[in-house]
PDB file of C-alpha atoms and ligand atoms in Angstrom:
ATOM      1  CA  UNK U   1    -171.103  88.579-133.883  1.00  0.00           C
ATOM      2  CA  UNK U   2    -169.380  91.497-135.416  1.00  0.00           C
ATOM      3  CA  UNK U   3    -168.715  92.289-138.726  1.00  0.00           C
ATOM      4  CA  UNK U   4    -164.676  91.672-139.611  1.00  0.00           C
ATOM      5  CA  UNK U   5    -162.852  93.629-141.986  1.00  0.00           C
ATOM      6  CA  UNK U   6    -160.692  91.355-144.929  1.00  0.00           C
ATOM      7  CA  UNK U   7    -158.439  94.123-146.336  1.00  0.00           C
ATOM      8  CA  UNK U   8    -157.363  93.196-150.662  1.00  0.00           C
ATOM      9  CA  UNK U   9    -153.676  95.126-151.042  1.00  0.00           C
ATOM     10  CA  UNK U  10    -151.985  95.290-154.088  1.00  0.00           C
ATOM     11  CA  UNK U  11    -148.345  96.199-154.775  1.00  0.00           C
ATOM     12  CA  UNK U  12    -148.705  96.495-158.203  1.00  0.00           C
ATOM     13  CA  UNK U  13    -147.484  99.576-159.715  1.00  0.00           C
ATOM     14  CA  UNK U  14    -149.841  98.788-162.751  1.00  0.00           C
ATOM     15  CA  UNK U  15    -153.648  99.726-161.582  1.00  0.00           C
ATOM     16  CA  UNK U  16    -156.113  96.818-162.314  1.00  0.00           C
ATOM     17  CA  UNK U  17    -153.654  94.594-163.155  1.00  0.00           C
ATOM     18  CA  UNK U  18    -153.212  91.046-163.241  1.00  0.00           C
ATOM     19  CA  UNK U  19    -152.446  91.114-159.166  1.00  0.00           C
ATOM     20  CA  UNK U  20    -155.815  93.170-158.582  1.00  0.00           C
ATOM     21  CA  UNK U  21    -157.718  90.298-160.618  1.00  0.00           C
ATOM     22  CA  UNK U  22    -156.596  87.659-158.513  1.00  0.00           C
ATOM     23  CA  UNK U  23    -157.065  89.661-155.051  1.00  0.00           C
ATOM     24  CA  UNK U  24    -160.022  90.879-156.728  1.00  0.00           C
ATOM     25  CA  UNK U  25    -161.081  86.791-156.934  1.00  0.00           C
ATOM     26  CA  UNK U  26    -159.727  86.280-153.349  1.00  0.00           C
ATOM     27  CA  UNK U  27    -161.766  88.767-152.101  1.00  0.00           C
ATOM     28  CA  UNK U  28    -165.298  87.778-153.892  1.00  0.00           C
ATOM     29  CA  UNK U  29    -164.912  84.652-152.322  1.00  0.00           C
ATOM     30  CA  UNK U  30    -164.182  86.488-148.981  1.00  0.00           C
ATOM     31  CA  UNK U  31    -167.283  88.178-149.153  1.00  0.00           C
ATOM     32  CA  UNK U  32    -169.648  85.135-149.473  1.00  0.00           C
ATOM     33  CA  UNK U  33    -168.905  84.240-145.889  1.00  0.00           C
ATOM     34  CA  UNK U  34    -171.031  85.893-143.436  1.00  0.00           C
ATOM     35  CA  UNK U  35    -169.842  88.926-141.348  1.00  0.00           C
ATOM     36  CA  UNK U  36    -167.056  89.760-143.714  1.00  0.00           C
ATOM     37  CA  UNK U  37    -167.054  93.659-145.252  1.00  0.00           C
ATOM     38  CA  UNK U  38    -163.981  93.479-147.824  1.00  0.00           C
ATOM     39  CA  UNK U  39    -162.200  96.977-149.281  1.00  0.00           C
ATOM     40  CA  UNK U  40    -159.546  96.644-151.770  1.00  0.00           C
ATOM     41  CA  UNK U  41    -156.301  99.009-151.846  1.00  0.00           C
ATOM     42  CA  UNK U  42    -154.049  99.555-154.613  1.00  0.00           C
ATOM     43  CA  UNK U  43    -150.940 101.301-153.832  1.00  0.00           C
ATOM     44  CA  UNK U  44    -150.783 102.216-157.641  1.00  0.00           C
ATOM     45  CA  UNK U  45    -150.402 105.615-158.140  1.00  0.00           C
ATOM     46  CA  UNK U  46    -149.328 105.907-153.660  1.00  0.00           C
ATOM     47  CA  UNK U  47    -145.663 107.711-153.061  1.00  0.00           C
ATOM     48  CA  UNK U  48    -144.094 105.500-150.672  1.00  0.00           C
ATOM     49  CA  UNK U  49    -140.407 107.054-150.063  1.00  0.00           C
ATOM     50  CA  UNK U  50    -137.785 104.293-149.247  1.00  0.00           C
ATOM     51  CA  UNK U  51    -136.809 104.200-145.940  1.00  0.00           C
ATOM     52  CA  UNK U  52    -133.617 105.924-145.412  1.00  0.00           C
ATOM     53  CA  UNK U  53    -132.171 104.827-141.913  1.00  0.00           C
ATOM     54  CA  UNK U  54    -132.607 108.268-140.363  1.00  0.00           C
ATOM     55  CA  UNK U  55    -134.166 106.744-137.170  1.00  0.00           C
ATOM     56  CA  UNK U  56    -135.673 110.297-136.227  1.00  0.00           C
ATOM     57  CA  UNK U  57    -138.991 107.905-135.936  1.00  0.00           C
ATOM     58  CA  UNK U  58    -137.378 106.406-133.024  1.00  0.00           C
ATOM     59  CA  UNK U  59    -137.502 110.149-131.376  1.00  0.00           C
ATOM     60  CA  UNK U  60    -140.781 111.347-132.912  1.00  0.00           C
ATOM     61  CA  UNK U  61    -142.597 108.527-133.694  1.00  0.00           C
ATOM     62  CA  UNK U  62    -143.362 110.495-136.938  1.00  0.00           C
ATOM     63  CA  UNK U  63    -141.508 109.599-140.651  1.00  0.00           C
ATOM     64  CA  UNK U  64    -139.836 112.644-141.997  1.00  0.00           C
ATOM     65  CA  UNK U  65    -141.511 111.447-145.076  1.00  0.00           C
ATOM     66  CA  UNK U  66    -145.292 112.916-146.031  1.00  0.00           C
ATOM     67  CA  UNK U  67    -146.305 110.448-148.040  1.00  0.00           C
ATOM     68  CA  UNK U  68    -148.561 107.970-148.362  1.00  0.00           C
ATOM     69  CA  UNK U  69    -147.292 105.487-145.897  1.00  0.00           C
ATOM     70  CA  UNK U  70    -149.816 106.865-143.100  1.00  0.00           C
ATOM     71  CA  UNK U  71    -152.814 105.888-145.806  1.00  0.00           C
ATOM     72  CA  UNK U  72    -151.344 102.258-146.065  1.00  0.00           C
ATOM     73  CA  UNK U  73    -150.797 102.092-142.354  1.00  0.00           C
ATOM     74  CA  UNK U  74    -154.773 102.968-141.464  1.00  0.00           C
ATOM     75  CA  UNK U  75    -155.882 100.801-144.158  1.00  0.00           C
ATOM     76  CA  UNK U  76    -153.429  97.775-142.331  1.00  0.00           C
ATOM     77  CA  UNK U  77    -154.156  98.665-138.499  1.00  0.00           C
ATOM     78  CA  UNK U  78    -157.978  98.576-139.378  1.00  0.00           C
ATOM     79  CA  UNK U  79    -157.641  95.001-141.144  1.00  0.00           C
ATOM     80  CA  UNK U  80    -158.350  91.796-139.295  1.00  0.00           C
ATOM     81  CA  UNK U  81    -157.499  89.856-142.486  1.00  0.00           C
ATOM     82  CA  UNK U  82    -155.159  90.689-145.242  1.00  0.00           C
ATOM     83  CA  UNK U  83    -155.358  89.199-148.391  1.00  0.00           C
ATOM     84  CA  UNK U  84    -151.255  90.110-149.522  1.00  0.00           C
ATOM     85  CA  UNK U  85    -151.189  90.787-153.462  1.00  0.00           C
ATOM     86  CA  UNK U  86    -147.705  91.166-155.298  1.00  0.00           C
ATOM     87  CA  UNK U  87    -146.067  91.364-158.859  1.00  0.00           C
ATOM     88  CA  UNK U  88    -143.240  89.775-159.001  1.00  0.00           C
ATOM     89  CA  UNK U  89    -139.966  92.254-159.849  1.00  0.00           C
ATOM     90  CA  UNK U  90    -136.027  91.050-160.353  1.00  0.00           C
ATOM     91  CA  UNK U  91    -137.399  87.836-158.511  1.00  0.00           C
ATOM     92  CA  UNK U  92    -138.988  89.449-155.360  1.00  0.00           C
ATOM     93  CA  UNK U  93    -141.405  92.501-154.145  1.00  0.00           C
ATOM     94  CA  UNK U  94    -141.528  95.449-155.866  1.00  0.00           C
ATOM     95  CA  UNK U  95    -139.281  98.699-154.516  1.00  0.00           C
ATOM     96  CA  UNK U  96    -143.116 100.436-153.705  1.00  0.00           C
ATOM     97  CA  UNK U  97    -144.186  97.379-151.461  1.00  0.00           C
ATOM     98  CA  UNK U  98    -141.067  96.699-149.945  1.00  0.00           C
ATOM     99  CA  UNK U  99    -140.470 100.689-149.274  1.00  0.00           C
ATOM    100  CA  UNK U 100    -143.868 100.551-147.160  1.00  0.00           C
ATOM    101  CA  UNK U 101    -143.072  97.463-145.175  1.00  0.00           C
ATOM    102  CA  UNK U 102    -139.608  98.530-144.288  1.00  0.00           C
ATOM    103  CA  UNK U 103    -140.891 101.627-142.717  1.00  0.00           C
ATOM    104  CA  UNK U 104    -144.280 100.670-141.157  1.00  0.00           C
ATOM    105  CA  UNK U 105    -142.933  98.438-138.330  1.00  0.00           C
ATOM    106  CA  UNK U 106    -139.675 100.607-137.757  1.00  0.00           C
ATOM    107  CA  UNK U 107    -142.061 103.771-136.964  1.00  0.00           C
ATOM    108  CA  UNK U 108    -144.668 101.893-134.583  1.00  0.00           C
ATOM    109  CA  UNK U 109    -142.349 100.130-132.390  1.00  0.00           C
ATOM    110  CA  UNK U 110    -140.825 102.718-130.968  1.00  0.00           C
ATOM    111  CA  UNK U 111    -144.163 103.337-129.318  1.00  0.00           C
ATOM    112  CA  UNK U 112    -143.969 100.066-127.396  1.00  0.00           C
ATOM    113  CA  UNK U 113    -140.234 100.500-126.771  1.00  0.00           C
ATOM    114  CA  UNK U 114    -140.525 103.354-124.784  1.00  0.00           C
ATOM    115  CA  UNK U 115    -144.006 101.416-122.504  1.00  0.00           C
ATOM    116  CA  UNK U 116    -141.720  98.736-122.795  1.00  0.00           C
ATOM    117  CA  UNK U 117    -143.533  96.183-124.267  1.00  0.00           C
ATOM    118  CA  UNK U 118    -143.238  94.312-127.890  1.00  0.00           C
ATOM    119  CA  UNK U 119    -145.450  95.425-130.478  1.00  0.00           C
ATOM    120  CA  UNK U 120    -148.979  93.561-130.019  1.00  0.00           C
ATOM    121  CA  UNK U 121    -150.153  90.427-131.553  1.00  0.00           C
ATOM    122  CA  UNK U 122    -151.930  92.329-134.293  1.00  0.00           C
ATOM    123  CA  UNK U 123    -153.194  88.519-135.318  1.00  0.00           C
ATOM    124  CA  UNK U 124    -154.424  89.688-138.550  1.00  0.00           C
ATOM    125  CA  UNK U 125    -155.119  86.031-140.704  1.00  0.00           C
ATOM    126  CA  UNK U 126    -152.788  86.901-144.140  1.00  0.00           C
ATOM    127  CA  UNK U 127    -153.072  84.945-147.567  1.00  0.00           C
ATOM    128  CA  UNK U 128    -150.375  85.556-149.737  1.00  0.00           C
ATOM    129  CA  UNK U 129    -150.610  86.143-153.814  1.00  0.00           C
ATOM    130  CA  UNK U 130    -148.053  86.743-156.381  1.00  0.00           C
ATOM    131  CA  UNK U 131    -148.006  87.251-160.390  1.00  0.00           C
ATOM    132  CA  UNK U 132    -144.822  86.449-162.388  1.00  0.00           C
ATOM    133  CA  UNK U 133    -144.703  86.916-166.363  1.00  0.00           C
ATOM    134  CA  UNK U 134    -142.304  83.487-166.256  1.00  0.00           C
ATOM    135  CA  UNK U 135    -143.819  80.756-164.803  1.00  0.00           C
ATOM    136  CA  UNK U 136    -140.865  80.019-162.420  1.00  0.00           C
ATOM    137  CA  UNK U 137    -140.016  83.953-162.633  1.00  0.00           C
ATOM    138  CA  UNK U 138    -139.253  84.094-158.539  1.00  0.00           C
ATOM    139  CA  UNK U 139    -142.660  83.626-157.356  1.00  0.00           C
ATOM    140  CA  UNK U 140    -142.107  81.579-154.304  1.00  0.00           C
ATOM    141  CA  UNK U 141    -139.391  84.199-153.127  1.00  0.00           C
ATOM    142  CA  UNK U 142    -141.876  86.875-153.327  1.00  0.00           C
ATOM    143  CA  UNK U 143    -144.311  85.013-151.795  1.00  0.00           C
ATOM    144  CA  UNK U 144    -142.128  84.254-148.465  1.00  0.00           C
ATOM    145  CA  UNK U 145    -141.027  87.824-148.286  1.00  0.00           C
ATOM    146  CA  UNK U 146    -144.475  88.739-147.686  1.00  0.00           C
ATOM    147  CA  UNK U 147    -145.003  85.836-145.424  1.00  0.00           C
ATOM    148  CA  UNK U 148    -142.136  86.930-143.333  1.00  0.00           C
ATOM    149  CA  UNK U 149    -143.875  90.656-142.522  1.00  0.00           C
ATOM    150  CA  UNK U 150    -147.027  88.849-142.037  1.00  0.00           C
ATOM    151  CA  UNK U 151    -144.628  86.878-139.288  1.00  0.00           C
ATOM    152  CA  UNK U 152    -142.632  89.609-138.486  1.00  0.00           C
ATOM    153  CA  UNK U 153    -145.599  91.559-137.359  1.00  0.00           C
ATOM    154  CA  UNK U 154    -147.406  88.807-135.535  1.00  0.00           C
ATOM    155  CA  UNK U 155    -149.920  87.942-138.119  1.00  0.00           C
ATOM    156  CA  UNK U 156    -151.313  84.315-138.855  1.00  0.00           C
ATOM    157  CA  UNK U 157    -150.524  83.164-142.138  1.00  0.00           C
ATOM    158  CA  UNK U 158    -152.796  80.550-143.700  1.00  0.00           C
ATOM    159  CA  UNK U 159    -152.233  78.528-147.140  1.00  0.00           C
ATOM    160  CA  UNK U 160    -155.008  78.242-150.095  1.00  0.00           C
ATOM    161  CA  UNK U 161    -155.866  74.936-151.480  1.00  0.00           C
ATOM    162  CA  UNK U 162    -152.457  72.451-151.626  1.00  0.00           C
ATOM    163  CA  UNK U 163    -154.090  70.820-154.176  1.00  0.00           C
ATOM    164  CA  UNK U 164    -154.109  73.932-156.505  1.00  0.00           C
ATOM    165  CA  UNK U 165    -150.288  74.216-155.523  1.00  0.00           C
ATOM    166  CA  UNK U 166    -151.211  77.281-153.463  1.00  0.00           C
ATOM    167  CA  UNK U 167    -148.668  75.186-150.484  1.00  0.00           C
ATOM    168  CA  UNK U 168    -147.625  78.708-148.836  1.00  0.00           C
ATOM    169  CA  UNK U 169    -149.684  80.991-151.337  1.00  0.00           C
ATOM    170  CA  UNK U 170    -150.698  81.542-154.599  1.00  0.00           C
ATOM    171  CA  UNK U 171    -148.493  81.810-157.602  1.00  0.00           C
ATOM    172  CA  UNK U 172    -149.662  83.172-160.569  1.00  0.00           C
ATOM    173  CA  UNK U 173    -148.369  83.401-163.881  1.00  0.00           C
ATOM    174  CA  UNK U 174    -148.831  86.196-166.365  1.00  0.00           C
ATOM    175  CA  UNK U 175    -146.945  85.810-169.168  1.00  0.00           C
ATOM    176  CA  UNK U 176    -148.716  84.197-172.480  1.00  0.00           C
ATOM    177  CA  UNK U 177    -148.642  85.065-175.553  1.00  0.00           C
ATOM    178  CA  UNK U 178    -149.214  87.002-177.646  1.00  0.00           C
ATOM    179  CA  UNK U 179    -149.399  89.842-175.779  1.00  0.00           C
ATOM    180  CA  UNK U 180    -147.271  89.321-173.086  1.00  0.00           C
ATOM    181  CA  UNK U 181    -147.659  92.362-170.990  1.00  0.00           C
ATOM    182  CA  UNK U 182    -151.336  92.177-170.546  1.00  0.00           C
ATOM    183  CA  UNK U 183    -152.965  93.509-167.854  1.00  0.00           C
ATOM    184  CA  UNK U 184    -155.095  90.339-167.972  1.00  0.00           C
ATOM    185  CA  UNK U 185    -153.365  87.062-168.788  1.00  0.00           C
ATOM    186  CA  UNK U 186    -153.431  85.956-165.188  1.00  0.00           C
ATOM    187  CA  UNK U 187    -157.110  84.929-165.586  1.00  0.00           C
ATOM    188  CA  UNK U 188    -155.981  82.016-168.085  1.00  0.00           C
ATOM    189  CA  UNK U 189    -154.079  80.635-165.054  1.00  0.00           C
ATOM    190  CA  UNK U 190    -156.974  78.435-163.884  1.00  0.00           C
ATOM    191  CA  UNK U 191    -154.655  76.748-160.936  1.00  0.00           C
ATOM    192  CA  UNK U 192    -153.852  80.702-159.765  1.00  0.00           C
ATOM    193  CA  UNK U 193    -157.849  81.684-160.022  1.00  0.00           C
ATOM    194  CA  UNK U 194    -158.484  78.236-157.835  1.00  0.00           C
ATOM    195  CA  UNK U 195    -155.392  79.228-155.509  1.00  0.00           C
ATOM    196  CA  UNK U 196    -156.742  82.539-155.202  1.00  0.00           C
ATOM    197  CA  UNK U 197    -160.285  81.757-154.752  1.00  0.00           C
ATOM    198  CA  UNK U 198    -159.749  79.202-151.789  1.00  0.00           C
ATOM    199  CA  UNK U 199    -157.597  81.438-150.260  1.00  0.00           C
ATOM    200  CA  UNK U 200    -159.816  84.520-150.155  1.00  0.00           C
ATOM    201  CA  UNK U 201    -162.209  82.266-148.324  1.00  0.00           C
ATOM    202  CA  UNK U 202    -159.632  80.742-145.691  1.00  0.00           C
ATOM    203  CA  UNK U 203    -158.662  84.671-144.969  1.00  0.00           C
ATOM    204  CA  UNK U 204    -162.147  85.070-144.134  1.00  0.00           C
ATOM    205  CA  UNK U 205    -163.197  82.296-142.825  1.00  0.00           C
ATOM    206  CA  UNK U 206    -160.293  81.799-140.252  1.00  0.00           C
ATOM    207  CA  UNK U 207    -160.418  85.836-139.652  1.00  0.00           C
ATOM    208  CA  UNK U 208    -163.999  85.160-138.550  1.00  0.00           C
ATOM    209  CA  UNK U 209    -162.712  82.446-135.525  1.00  0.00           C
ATOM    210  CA  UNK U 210    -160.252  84.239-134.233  1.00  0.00           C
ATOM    211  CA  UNK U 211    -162.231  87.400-134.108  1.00  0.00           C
ATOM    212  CA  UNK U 212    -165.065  85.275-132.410  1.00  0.00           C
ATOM    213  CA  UNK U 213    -162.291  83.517-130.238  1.00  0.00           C
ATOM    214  CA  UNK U 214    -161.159  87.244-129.296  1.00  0.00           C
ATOM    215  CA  UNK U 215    -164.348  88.550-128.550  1.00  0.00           C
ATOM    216  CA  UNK U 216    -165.668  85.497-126.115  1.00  0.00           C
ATOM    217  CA  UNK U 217    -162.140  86.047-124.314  1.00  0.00           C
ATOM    218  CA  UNK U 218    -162.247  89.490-124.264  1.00  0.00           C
ATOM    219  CA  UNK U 219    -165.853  89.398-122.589  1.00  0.00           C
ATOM    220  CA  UNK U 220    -164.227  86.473-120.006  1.00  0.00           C
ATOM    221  CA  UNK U 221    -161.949  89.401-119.255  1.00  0.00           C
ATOM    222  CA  UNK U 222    -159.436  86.449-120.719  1.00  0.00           C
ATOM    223  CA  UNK U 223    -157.767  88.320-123.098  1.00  0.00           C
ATOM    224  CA  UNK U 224    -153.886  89.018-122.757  1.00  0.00           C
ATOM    225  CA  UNK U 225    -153.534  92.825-123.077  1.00  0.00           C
ATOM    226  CA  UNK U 226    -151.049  92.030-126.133  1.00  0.00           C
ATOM    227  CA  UNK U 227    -153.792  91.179-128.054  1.00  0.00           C
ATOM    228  CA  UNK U 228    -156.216  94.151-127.803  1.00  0.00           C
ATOM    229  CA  UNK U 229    -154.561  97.491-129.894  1.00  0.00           C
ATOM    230  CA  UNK U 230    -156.462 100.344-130.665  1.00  0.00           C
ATOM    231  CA  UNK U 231    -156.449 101.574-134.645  1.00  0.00           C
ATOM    232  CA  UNK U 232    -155.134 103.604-136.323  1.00  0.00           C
ATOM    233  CA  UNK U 233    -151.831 106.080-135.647  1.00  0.00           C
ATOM    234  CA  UNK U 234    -153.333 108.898-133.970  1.00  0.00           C
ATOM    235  CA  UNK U 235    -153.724 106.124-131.418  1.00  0.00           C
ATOM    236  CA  UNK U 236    -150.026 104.204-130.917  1.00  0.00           C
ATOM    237  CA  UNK U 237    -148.289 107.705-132.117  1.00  0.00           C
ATOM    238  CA  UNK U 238    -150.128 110.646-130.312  1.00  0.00           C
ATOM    239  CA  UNK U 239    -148.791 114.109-131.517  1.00  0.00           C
TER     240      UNK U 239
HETATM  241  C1  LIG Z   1    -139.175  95.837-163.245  1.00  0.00           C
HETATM  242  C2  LIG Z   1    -139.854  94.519-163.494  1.00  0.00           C
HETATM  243  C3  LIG Z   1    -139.245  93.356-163.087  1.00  0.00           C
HETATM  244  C4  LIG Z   1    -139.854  92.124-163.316  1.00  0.00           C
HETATM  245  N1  LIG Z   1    -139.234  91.000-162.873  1.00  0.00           N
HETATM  246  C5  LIG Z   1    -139.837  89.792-163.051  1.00  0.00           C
HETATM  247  C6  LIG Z   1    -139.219  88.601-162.566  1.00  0.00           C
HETATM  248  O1  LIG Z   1    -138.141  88.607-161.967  1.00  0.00           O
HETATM  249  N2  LIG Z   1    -139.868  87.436-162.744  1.00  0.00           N
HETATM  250  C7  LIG Z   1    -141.071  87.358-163.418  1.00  0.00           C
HETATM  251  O2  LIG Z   1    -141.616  86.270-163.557  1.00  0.00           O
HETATM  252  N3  LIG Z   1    -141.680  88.484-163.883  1.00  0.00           N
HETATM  253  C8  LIG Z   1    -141.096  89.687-163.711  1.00  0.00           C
HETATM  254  N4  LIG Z   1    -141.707  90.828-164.154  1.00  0.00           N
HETATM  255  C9  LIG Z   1    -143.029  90.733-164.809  1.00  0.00           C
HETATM  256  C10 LIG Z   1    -144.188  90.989-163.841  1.00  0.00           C
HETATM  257  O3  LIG Z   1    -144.081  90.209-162.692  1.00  0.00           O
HETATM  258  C11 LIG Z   1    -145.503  90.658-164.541  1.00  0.00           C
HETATM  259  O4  LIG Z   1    -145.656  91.467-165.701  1.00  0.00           O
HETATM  260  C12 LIG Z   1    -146.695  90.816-163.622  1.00  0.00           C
HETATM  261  O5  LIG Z   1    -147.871  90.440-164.300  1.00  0.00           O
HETATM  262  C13 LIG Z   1    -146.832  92.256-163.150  1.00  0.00           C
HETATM  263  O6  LIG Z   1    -147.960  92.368-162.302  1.00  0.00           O
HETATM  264  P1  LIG Z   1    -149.205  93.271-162.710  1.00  0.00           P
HETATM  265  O7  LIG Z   1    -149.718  92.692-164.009  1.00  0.00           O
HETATM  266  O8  LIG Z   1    -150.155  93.132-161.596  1.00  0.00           O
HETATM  267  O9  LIG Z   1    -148.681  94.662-162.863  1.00  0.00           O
HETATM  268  C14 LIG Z   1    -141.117  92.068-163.965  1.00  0.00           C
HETATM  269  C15 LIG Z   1    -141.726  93.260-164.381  1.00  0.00           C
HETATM  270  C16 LIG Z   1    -141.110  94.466-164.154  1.00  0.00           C
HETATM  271  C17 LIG Z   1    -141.795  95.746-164.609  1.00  0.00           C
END
């Protein structure tokens, strides 16, 4: 079979912080199953504009931002798994991550609107991670907002090991003393390394089926057309 792409993204604003080390963990454990090629992507340091309701997307199917948002988009239409990595901020996403997943459904689907079909079933297999300082800081709110893109944009969201408490993702906690701003402190969290760690390999390892279940269908000639999309934006958004 084909090698499958698990894509690591990180909404921290912090680079290498606690969120990178546990999709950092995620995605080691990713790798060790056979076929997978894993990248991660910070967005640390990426100017992501907030959308601002213009709808002149709807007309152009072009932002009338430049920013980064095209870099995130590549690096999310070329995924077949996406291991979802967030701080937790005011109990929920951060303003960066939540800027770029406002807009990047709002400019594609105007693309299918006018062939008059939904968006495809982009199918993409998404584990979900978070990193509070407070150990009940808003985690499983953050969590769920990135479960509802993953749904939102026809994804298939799995769970890490129950057992670990990772029930609908992983919840880490970064907060000990004495320094309680580390960059760090998440790797003490032994039940968020475990969460993290059998999650990374469900991405992959459930990423791997349904790209083998898509590629014995496709050859069938099986395949509903709603499934098959072509990457990247030069391809949904021709100028
Ligand atoms: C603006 C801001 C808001 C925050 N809000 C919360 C919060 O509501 N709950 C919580 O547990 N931690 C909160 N934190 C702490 C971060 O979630 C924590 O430091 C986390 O480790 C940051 O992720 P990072 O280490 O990957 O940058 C907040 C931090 C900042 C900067």
């Amino acid at each position: 079979m084909e090698n499958f792409k698990i894509l690591g993204l990180v909404g921290s604003p912090r680079k290498e912080a606690n969120t990178y080390r546990l999709v950092k963990t995620a995605l080691e454990e990713a790798a060790t199953v056979p076929g997978a090629e894993v990248e991660i992507y910070e967005m640390a340091g990426k100017k992501i504009n907030h959308c601002i309701g213009c709808h002149k997307c709807a007309k152009t199917l072009r932002c009338v931002f430049k920013d980064d948002l095209m870099e995130f988009m590549d690096k999310y239409l070329a995924a077949d798994g996406i291991i979802w990595g967030s701080p937790v901020y005011h109990m929920g996403l951060p303003s960066l991550m939540k800027a770029a997943i406002d807009r990047l459904p709002n400019m594609m689907e105007p693309f299918y609107l006018r062939k008059g079909t939904d968006k495809p079933r982009y199918s993409k297999v998404c584990g979900v991670i978070t990193v509070g300082a407070h150990r009940n800081g808003g985690q499983e709110l953050t969590l769920s907002q990135m479960i509802n893109s993953c749904l939102l944009m026809n994804n298939i969201v799995i769970s890490g090991m129950t057992l670990a408490g990772a029930y609908i993702g992983v919840a880490g906690h970064s907060g000990q003393m004495p320094d309680f701003l580390a960059k760090d402190n998440v790797l003490q969290d032994d039940w968020a390394i475990l969460g993290a760690k059998t999650t990374g390999k469900r991405v992959a390892e459930m990423t791997k089926i349904v790209a083998e279940g898509k590629a014995v269908l496709k050859g069938n000639g099986e395949l509903p057309q709603e499934y098959i999309y072509r990457e990247g934006p030069e391809k949904w958004a021709p100028e």
